[in-house]
Amino acid sequence: MNRDNTHAAILSKRKSEHLQIVTNEDVVHSGGTLLNDIRLYHQALPELSINELYTQVEFFGKILQVPFMITGMTGGADFAGQLNRGLAEVAEKHGIAMGVGSQRIMIRHPEMAKDFQVRDKIPNGVLLGNIGAVQLQEYTPDVIKALVDIIEADGICVHLNAAQEIMQEEGHRNFNKLLDKIDKLNSYLDGKVLVKETGAGMSIETLKQLKSIGITIIDVAGAGGTSWTKVEALRAQNQNLKKLGMAFADWGVPTAFSIISAKKIMGDGVKLIGSGGITSGLDAARAIAAGADIAGFARPALLAYMSNGSEGVSSLINSFTEELKAAMLLTGSKDITALKKASRAYKSELKDLLENHGWFEGEQLGN
C-alpha cells in the first residue's frame, strides 16, 4: 500500500470509529444544553389554525420548508457515501438543509469525491460542503472552492474543533491565524461560508472575533449534545489522552447561552443555526425563540438512519416538524418571526448566566 493509500485508510478508520462510538456509546455532554431553562408560555387562546402556520425560512438564497438542517457528520468513513445519499434524499423530500462531513480527504484523494457528490439527491435544496479551519493553514482558498464546486454545494461550513483536535494523538496543536484564514476564504467565496463549532459552543469573545471579519452565517453547535472530547477519550489508546479527554468531557458553552450570545453580539445581520443537543421539535422551538433562524442536528439523524435507513430519518423529521408546529400553535406564533418573540421566561442556570452578563431583561429577552 502506497503512502497516499495508507493516509486514506487511516483517515477512513478514524471517521468510522467516530461514527461507531457516537452510535453505540454514551457520548452526550452531561451539562445539558440549557434549552430546558427557556420556558415558553402557553397561550390558551392562540387564535390560529395549525394548517396556517408558516414554517418556511430563507437560507443561502433558497427557501427551506421547515427551519431544520442535518449538520455534517462524517467525511471518509467506510459508508459515508451511502449515509450522505440517504440523508440528502430525506433533506430534499422535507425541504430542509444538509451539510456533508469534512471534505479534507478529497484534497489528497479526489477519488473519494463520489461519497460527497449527492446533488442529484437534493437538486433543489441547500447543500453545504465542510472543511476544518485548521486545514485553511495548509490549503489556499482556491483549493477549498474546488471542494464546493466538485459537489455543487451552495457554500461551505468551516468547522472549529480545537477541543477535539488536542484530544487526538494525530490531531492538530497549532491554531494560529485561523481568523485571518477564515476571513480570506469568506471573501474569496463571496460570503458563502458558514462558520460552525463542533459541540463546544461559541463564547462572546469568539463571536466578536467572527463579527470583526464580517462573518454572517454561524452555527453555534453548543455544548449539551455530542461531546467530541468524550468521543476522543473513548477512542484513545494513549492513557494520557484518554484521561485528558475525560477531564474535558463536559467542556463548552451551553447551546442556549451560545444562541442568545450570538444574537446579542452579531445582531440581526446574522443567519444563525442553533445546534448542539437538539433532540426534538420542542428543542428546536426553544432554540428559535432564543434567536436561532434554523435548528441543526446530527446524532438524532445518524441514530435514525442506523436504525431504519432513510425511512427512519424521514420519520424523525416528521416528528420534529409536528412538535415544532405544536409549539408554534401553543405559543400563538404564526410564523418563525413570531416564535422568536414568543412570551417566555429564563430560569435556573441560563438565567444566572444572562444576569452575569447584564443581559437579563425580566420575563422576556427580546430578539
Tab-separated table of C-alpha atoms in Angstrom:
chain	number	residue	atom	x	y	z
A	1	MET	CA	0.000	0.000	0.000
A	2	ASN	CA	1.487	3.359	-1.019
A	3	ARG	CA	1.724	6.368	1.260
A	4	ASP	CA	-1.405	8.084	-0.060
A	5	ASN	CA	-3.472	4.927	0.244
A	6	THR	CA	-2.202	4.469	3.788
A	7	HIS	CA	-3.255	8.050	4.604
A	8	ALA	CA	-6.739	7.420	3.205
A	9	ALA	CA	-7.085	4.173	5.151
A	10	ILE	CA	-6.029	5.810	8.427
A	11	LEU	CA	-8.437	8.722	7.958
A	12	SER	CA	-11.273	6.411	6.971
A	13	LYS	CA	-10.632	4.228	10.020
A	14	ARG	CA	-10.733	7.258	12.332
A	15	LYS	CA	-14.007	8.508	10.850
A	16	SER	CA	-15.566	5.054	11.079
A	17	GLU	CA	-14.510	4.792	14.727
A	18	HIS	CA	-16.112	8.179	15.385
A	19	LEU	CA	-19.441	7.034	13.954
A	20	GLN	CA	-19.347	3.735	15.836
A	21	ILE	CA	-18.657	5.479	19.144
A	22	VAL	CA	-21.302	8.169	18.584
A	23	THR	CA	-23.837	5.471	17.690
A	24	ASN	CA	-23.064	2.950	20.423
A	25	GLU	CA	-21.603	4.804	23.416
A	26	ASP	CA	-22.808	7.384	25.930
A	27	VAL	CA	-21.202	10.480	24.447
A	28	VAL	CA	-23.732	13.115	25.477
A	29	HIS	CA	-22.450	16.167	27.326
A	30	SER	CA	-23.781	15.786	30.887
A	31	GLY	CA	-24.078	19.537	31.496
A	32	GLY	CA	-27.048	19.879	29.153
A	33	THR	CA	-27.973	22.441	26.528
A	34	LEU	CA	-29.870	24.728	28.967
A	35	LEU	CA	-32.681	24.844	26.403
A	36	ASN	CA	-34.920	23.480	29.151
A	37	ASP	CA	-34.207	26.711	31.031
A	38	ILE	CA	-36.292	28.516	28.399
A	39	ARG	CA	-39.928	28.338	29.467
A	40	LEU	CA	-42.298	29.182	26.640
A	41	TYR	CA	-45.644	30.397	27.959
A	42	HIS	CA	-48.757	28.511	26.936
A	43	GLN	CA	-51.375	30.563	25.096
A	44	ALA	CA	-54.807	29.081	25.711
A	45	LEU	CA	-56.356	31.290	23.006
A	46	PRO	CA	-53.826	31.134	20.167
A	47	GLU	CA	-56.364	32.320	17.553
A	48	LEU	CA	-54.608	30.195	14.955
A	49	SER	CA	-55.207	27.091	12.881
A	50	ILE	CA	-52.318	24.654	12.759
A	51	ASN	CA	-52.842	24.498	8.986
A	52	GLU	CA	-51.998	28.190	8.568
A	53	LEU	CA	-48.659	28.099	10.365
A	54	TYR	CA	-45.795	29.314	8.175
A	55	THR	CA	-42.560	27.437	8.851
A	56	GLN	CA	-40.533	28.499	5.811
A	57	VAL	CA	-37.220	30.375	6.146
A	58	GLU	CA	-34.636	31.648	3.659
A	59	PHE	CA	-31.179	30.097	3.664
A	60	PHE	CA	-28.386	30.527	1.106
A	61	GLY	CA	-30.849	32.164	-1.288
A	62	LYS	CA	-33.280	29.244	-1.161
A	63	ILE	CA	-36.412	28.543	0.844
A	64	LEU	CA	-36.464	25.803	3.472
A	65	GLN	CA	-39.927	24.382	4.099
A	66	VAL	CA	-39.040	23.759	7.736
A	67	PRO	CA	-36.204	25.503	9.649
A	68	PHE	CA	-34.078	22.395	10.091
A	69	MET	CA	-30.601	21.369	8.999
A	70	ILE	CA	-28.944	17.972	9.167
A	71	THR	CA	-25.445	19.066	10.070
A	72	GLY	CA	-22.239	17.413	8.847
A	73	MET	CA	-21.241	14.140	10.444
A	74	THR	CA	-18.584	12.241	8.573
A	75	GLY	CA	-16.078	12.580	5.782
A	76	GLY	CA	-14.219	9.476	4.716
A	77	ALA	CA	-15.861	6.735	6.761
A	78	ASP	CA	-16.469	3.408	5.068
A	79	PHE	CA	-20.165	4.049	4.438
A	80	ALA	CA	-20.047	7.866	4.145
A	81	GLY	CA	-21.355	7.796	0.595
A	82	GLN	CA	-24.356	5.667	1.478
A	83	LEU	CA	-25.131	7.821	4.514
A	84	ASN	CA	-24.792	11.105	2.613
A	85	ARG	CA	-27.033	9.904	-0.199
A	86	GLY	CA	-29.673	8.723	2.239
A	87	LEU	CA	-29.651	11.970	4.193
A	88	ALA	CA	-29.719	14.051	1.008
A	89	GLU	CA	-32.848	12.241	-0.194
A	90	VAL	CA	-34.587	12.970	3.096
A	91	ALA	CA	-33.480	16.610	3.084
A	92	GLU	CA	-34.906	17.063	-0.427
A	93	LYS	CA	-38.170	15.350	0.487
A	94	HIS	CA	-38.769	17.549	3.524
A	95	GLY	CA	-37.279	20.766	2.195
A	96	ILE	CA	-34.575	21.095	4.829
A	97	ALA	CA	-30.849	21.860	4.585
A	98	MET	CA	-27.995	19.382	4.748
A	99	GLY	CA	-24.260	19.590	5.277
A	100	VAL	CA	-21.786	16.850	4.412
A	101	GLY	CA	-18.933	15.866	6.693
A	102	SER	CA	-15.346	17.028	6.327
A	103	GLN	CA	-14.140	17.008	2.722
A	104	ARG	CA	-10.496	17.021	3.762
A	105	ILE	CA	-9.978	13.523	2.378
A	106	MET	CA	-10.988	14.735	-1.103
A	107	ILE	CA	-7.978	17.039	-1.359
A	108	ARG	CA	-5.415	14.232	-1.379
A	109	HIS	CA	-7.798	11.562	-2.612
A	110	PRO	CA	-10.022	13.001	-5.377
A	111	GLU	CA	-11.449	9.544	-5.990
A	112	MET	CA	-13.339	9.909	-2.693
A	113	ALA	CA	-15.410	12.774	-4.137
A	114	LYS	CA	-18.155	10.331	-5.074
A	115	ASP	CA	-19.029	9.935	-1.389
A	116	PHE	CA	-19.894	13.639	-1.227
A	117	GLN	CA	-21.452	14.155	-4.662
A	118	VAL	CA	-25.109	13.942	-3.700
A	119	ARG	CA	-26.509	16.956	-5.547
A	120	ASP	CA	-28.607	14.604	-7.677
A	121	LYS	CA	-30.348	13.513	-4.466
A	122	ILE	CA	-31.012	17.081	-3.313
A	123	PRO	CA	-31.427	19.003	-6.590
A	124	ASN	CA	-33.450	21.881	-5.172
A	125	GLY	CA	-32.275	22.113	-1.589
A	126	VAL	CA	-29.449	23.693	0.361
A	127	LEU	CA	-26.333	21.509	0.317
A	128	LEU	CA	-23.197	22.660	2.133
A	129	GLY	CA	-19.632	21.398	1.993
A	130	ASN	CA	-17.345	21.098	5.008
A	131	ILE	CA	-13.708	21.699	5.907
A	132	GLY	CA	-11.827	22.140	9.152
A	133	ALA	CA	-10.495	25.593	9.990
A	134	VAL	CA	-7.080	24.056	10.653
A	135	GLN	CA	-6.975	22.857	7.035
A	136	LEU	CA	-7.011	26.511	5.960
A	137	GLN	CA	-3.454	26.768	7.282
A	138	GLU	CA	-2.403	24.275	4.639
A	139	TYR	CA	-4.679	24.879	1.674
A	140	THR	CA	-5.427	28.055	-0.265
A	141	PRO	CA	-8.937	29.419	-0.904
A	142	ASP	CA	-8.932	28.162	-4.498
A	143	VAL	CA	-8.395	24.599	-3.264
A	144	ILE	CA	-11.334	24.956	-0.850
A	145	LYS	CA	-13.511	26.495	-3.566
A	146	ALA	CA	-12.841	23.426	-5.680
A	147	LEU	CA	-14.345	21.286	-2.912
A	148	VAL	CA	-17.521	23.375	-3.128
A	149	ASP	CA	-17.633	23.219	-6.917
A	150	ILE	CA	-16.981	19.484	-7.201
A	151	ILE	CA	-20.035	18.624	-5.110
A	152	GLU	CA	-22.098	21.553	-6.472
A	153	ALA	CA	-22.664	22.891	-2.971
A	154	ASP	CA	-24.303	26.206	-2.121
A	155	GLY	CA	-21.459	27.101	0.234
A	156	ILE	CA	-19.148	25.558	2.791
A	157	CYS	CA	-19.078	25.026	6.537
A	158	VAL	CA	-15.753	25.777	8.206
A	159	HIS	CA	-15.674	23.850	11.452
A	160	LEU	CA	-13.846	24.890	14.596
A	161	ASN	CA	-12.797	21.919	16.732
A	162	ALA	CA	-9.771	22.856	18.821
A	163	ALA	CA	-11.063	20.924	21.844
A	164	GLN	CA	-11.441	17.762	19.780
A	165	GLU	CA	-8.135	18.131	17.965
A	166	ILE	CA	-5.983	18.341	21.094
A	167	MET	CA	-7.540	15.121	22.378
A	168	GLN	CA	-6.398	13.198	19.276
A	169	GLU	CA	-2.952	11.667	19.111
A	170	GLU	CA	-2.920	12.589	15.415
A	171	GLY	CA	-4.717	15.903	15.964
A	172	HIS	CA	-3.554	19.467	15.398
A	173	ARG	CA	-1.906	21.557	18.100
A	174	ASN	CA	-1.460	24.808	16.184
A	175	PHE	CA	-4.470	27.129	15.872
A	176	ASN	CA	-2.658	30.352	14.954
A	177	LYS	CA	-4.021	32.805	12.371
A	178	LEU	CA	-7.233	30.862	11.758
A	179	LEU	CA	-9.352	34.018	11.944
A	180	ASP	CA	-7.326	35.578	9.127
A	181	LYS	CA	-7.623	32.410	7.030
A	182	ILE	CA	-11.400	32.314	7.541
A	183	ASP	CA	-11.610	35.980	6.582
A	184	LYS	CA	-9.736	35.363	3.319
A	185	LEU	CA	-11.872	32.337	2.445
A	186	ASN	CA	-15.098	34.187	3.207
A	187	SER	CA	-14.053	36.996	0.869
A	188	TYR	CA	-12.964	34.555	-1.834
A	189	LEU	CA	-16.326	32.757	-1.675
A	190	ASP	CA	-18.383	35.973	-1.573
A	191	GLY	CA	-19.690	35.334	1.931
A	192	LYS	CA	-20.845	31.761	1.291
A	193	VAL	CA	-19.058	30.493	4.395
A	194	LEU	CA	-20.827	29.136	7.460
A	195	VAL	CA	-18.566	29.041	10.500
A	196	LYS	CA	-19.521	26.345	12.992
A	197	GLU	CA	-18.331	24.804	16.195
A	198	THR	CA	-18.486	21.056	16.758
A	199	GLY	CA	-20.238	20.701	20.083
A	200	ALA	CA	-18.330	23.052	22.381
A	201	GLY	CA	-20.289	26.207	21.576
A	202	MET	CA	-19.209	29.776	20.936
A	203	SER	CA	-18.177	32.281	23.553
A	204	ILE	CA	-18.839	36.009	23.463
A	205	GLU	CA	-15.184	36.553	22.566
A	206	THR	CA	-15.316	34.124	19.629
A	207	LEU	CA	-18.495	35.732	18.341
A	208	LYS	CA	-16.893	39.177	18.474
A	209	GLN	CA	-13.911	37.841	16.519
A	210	LEU	CA	-16.188	36.435	13.814
A	211	LYS	CA	-18.202	39.641	13.665
A	212	SER	CA	-14.981	41.636	13.235
A	213	ILE	CA	-14.247	39.877	9.925
A	214	GLY	CA	-17.787	40.101	8.603
A	215	ILE	CA	-18.978	36.518	9.074
A	216	THR	CA	-22.766	36.490	8.749
A	217	ILE	CA	-23.639	32.769	8.888
A	218	ILE	CA	-22.910	30.892	12.106
A	219	ASP	CA	-23.766	27.545	13.674
A	220	VAL	CA	-23.021	27.805	17.400
A	221	ALA	CA	-23.044	23.978	17.839
A	222	GLY	CA	-23.254	24.393	21.590
A	223	ALA	CA	-22.415	22.100	24.448
A	224	GLY	CA	-25.154	19.730	25.531
A	225	GLY	CA	-25.241	17.261	22.668
A	226	THR	CA	-22.435	15.015	21.482
A	227	SER	CA	-19.220	15.672	23.377
A	228	TRP	CA	-16.373	15.147	20.915
A	229	THR	CA	-13.846	15.355	23.721
A	230	LYS	CA	-15.632	12.365	25.269
A	231	VAL	CA	-15.689	10.596	21.885
A	232	GLU	CA	-11.930	11.046	21.551
A	233	ALA	CA	-11.393	9.853	25.124
A	234	LEU	CA	-13.293	6.661	24.356
A	235	ARG	CA	-11.317	6.203	21.147
A	236	ALA	CA	-7.855	6.962	22.573
A	237	GLN	CA	-5.288	4.224	23.081
A	238	ASN	CA	-2.922	6.617	24.820
A	239	GLN	CA	-3.879	6.684	28.509
A	240	ASN	CA	-2.783	10.292	28.985
A	241	LEU	CA	-5.037	11.409	26.131
A	242	LYS	CA	-7.869	9.267	27.467
A	243	LYS	CA	-7.536	10.969	30.850
A	244	LEU	CA	-7.319	14.396	29.202
A	245	GLY	CA	-10.429	13.746	27.126
A	246	MET	CA	-12.470	12.659	30.135
A	247	ALA	CA	-11.294	15.678	32.146
A	248	PHE	CA	-12.807	17.889	29.423
A	249	ALA	CA	-15.782	15.640	28.641
A	250	ASP	CA	-18.260	18.339	29.650
A	251	TRP	CA	-16.314	21.325	28.355
A	252	GLY	CA	-18.018	24.064	26.394
A	253	VAL	CA	-20.581	26.854	26.215
A	254	PRO	CA	-24.177	25.558	26.519
A	255	THR	CA	-26.290	25.728	23.385
A	256	ALA	CA	-28.956	28.086	24.753
A	257	PHE	CA	-26.413	30.612	26.019
A	258	SER	CA	-24.407	30.359	22.780
A	259	ILE	CA	-27.519	31.168	20.738
A	260	ILE	CA	-28.529	34.142	22.881
A	261	SER	CA	-24.940	35.410	22.886
A	262	ALA	CA	-24.739	35.140	19.100
A	263	LYS	CA	-27.936	37.103	18.629
A	264	LYS	CA	-26.830	39.770	21.099
A	265	ILE	CA	-23.323	40.123	19.658
A	266	MET	CA	-23.988	39.612	15.943
A	267	GLY	CA	-27.333	41.406	15.716
A	268	ASP	CA	-29.985	40.979	13.047
A	269	GLY	CA	-27.435	40.630	10.258
A	270	VAL	CA	-26.506	37.089	11.229
A	271	LYS	CA	-28.122	33.913	9.888
A	272	LEU	CA	-27.962	31.741	12.967
A	273	ILE	CA	-28.128	27.961	13.229
A	274	GLY	CA	-28.760	26.654	16.719
A	275	SER	CA	-27.400	23.135	17.110
A	276	GLY	CA	-25.916	21.034	19.874
A	277	GLY	CA	-28.277	18.648	21.650
A	278	ILE	CA	-31.410	19.309	19.571
A	279	THR	CA	-33.413	16.125	20.137
A	280	SER	CA	-36.985	17.233	19.390
A	281	GLY	CA	-39.097	19.828	17.671
A	282	LEU	CA	-39.671	21.437	21.067
A	283	ASP	CA	-35.896	21.827	21.458
A	284	ALA	CA	-35.904	23.420	18.012
A	285	ALA	CA	-38.691	25.803	19.041
A	286	ARG	CA	-36.757	26.866	22.136
A	287	ALA	CA	-33.602	27.386	20.069
A	288	ILE	CA	-35.533	29.584	17.638
A	289	ALA	CA	-37.164	31.512	20.477
A	290	ALA	CA	-33.659	32.141	21.824
A	291	GLY	CA	-32.655	33.687	18.496
A	292	ALA	CA	-31.781	30.929	16.014
A	293	ASP	CA	-33.166	31.007	12.488
A	294	ILE	CA	-32.641	27.282	11.933
A	295	ALA	CA	-32.254	24.312	14.271
A	296	GLY	CA	-29.497	21.862	13.404
A	297	PHE	CA	-28.924	18.282	14.492
A	298	ALA	CA	-26.703	15.355	13.581
A	299	ARG	CA	-26.725	12.492	16.082
A	300	PRO	CA	-30.535	12.016	16.081
A	301	ALA	CA	-30.415	11.694	12.279
A	302	LEU	CA	-27.499	9.264	12.473
A	303	LEU	CA	-29.249	7.068	15.040
A	304	ALA	CA	-32.458	7.100	13.000
A	305	TYR	CA	-30.533	6.150	9.863
A	306	MET	CA	-28.650	3.340	11.591
A	307	SER	CA	-31.937	2.014	12.946
A	308	ASN	CA	-34.138	2.249	9.881
A	309	GLY	CA	-32.317	3.905	6.989
A	310	SER	CA	-33.786	6.866	5.139
A	311	GLU	CA	-37.297	5.979	6.296
A	312	GLY	CA	-36.148	6.315	9.879
A	313	VAL	CA	-34.720	9.777	9.234
A	314	SER	CA	-37.862	10.824	7.378
A	315	SER	CA	-39.970	9.715	10.332
A	316	LEU	CA	-37.702	11.711	12.649
A	317	ILE	CA	-38.161	14.867	10.562
A	318	ASN	CA	-41.931	14.352	10.566
A	319	SER	CA	-41.914	14.104	14.367
A	320	PHE	CA	-39.681	17.164	14.760
A	321	THR	CA	-41.953	19.125	12.400
A	322	GLU	CA	-45.122	18.159	14.268
A	323	GLU	CA	-43.532	19.125	17.580
A	324	LEU	CA	-42.315	22.452	16.208
A	325	LYS	CA	-45.759	23.265	14.854
A	326	ALA	CA	-47.365	22.312	18.153
A	327	ALA	CA	-45.005	24.678	19.983
A	328	MET	CA	-45.798	27.437	17.481
A	329	LEU	CA	-49.547	26.990	17.872
A	330	LEU	CA	-49.389	26.803	21.665
A	331	THR	CA	-47.337	29.998	21.859
A	332	GLY	CA	-49.579	31.818	19.377
A	333	SER	CA	-46.769	32.065	16.825
A	334	LYS	CA	-48.000	32.105	13.241
A	335	ASP	CA	-44.502	32.046	11.757
A	336	ILE	CA	-40.830	31.764	12.691
A	337	THR	CA	-40.505	35.516	13.243
A	338	ALA	CA	-43.373	35.404	15.721
A	339	LEU	CA	-41.841	32.404	17.510
A	340	LYS	CA	-38.704	34.460	18.135
A	341	LYS	CA	-40.884	36.949	20.000
A	342	ALA	CA	-42.946	34.393	21.901
A	343	SER	CA	-43.557	35.134	25.565
A	344	ARG	CA	-41.084	33.215	27.699
A	345	ALA	CA	-39.065	33.183	30.913
A	346	TYR	CA	-35.463	32.197	31.558
A	347	LYS	CA	-34.730	30.230	34.686
A	348	SER	CA	-32.039	28.450	36.671
A	349	GLU	CA	-28.510	28.326	35.231
A	350	LEU	CA	-29.384	30.114	31.981
A	351	LYS	CA	-30.936	33.000	33.922
A	352	ASP	CA	-27.808	33.204	36.082
A	353	LEU	CA	-25.557	33.338	33.025
A	354	LEU	CA	-27.638	36.089	31.447
A	355	GLU	CA	-27.703	38.102	34.660
A	356	ASN	CA	-23.924	37.744	34.995
A	357	HIS	CA	-23.571	39.449	31.607
A	358	GLY	CA	-26.192	42.094	32.265
A	359	TRP	CA	-28.479	40.633	29.629
A	360	PHE	CA	-31.477	39.560	31.680
A	361	GLU	CA	-34.490	41.738	30.955
A	362	GLY	CA	-37.216	40.434	33.196
A	363	GLU	CA	-39.613	37.861	31.818
A	364	GLN	CA	-38.534	38.071	28.194
A	365	LEU	CA	-35.252	38.753	26.476
A	366	GLY	CA	-36.396	40.324	23.245
A	367	ASN	CA	-34.902	39.350	19.905
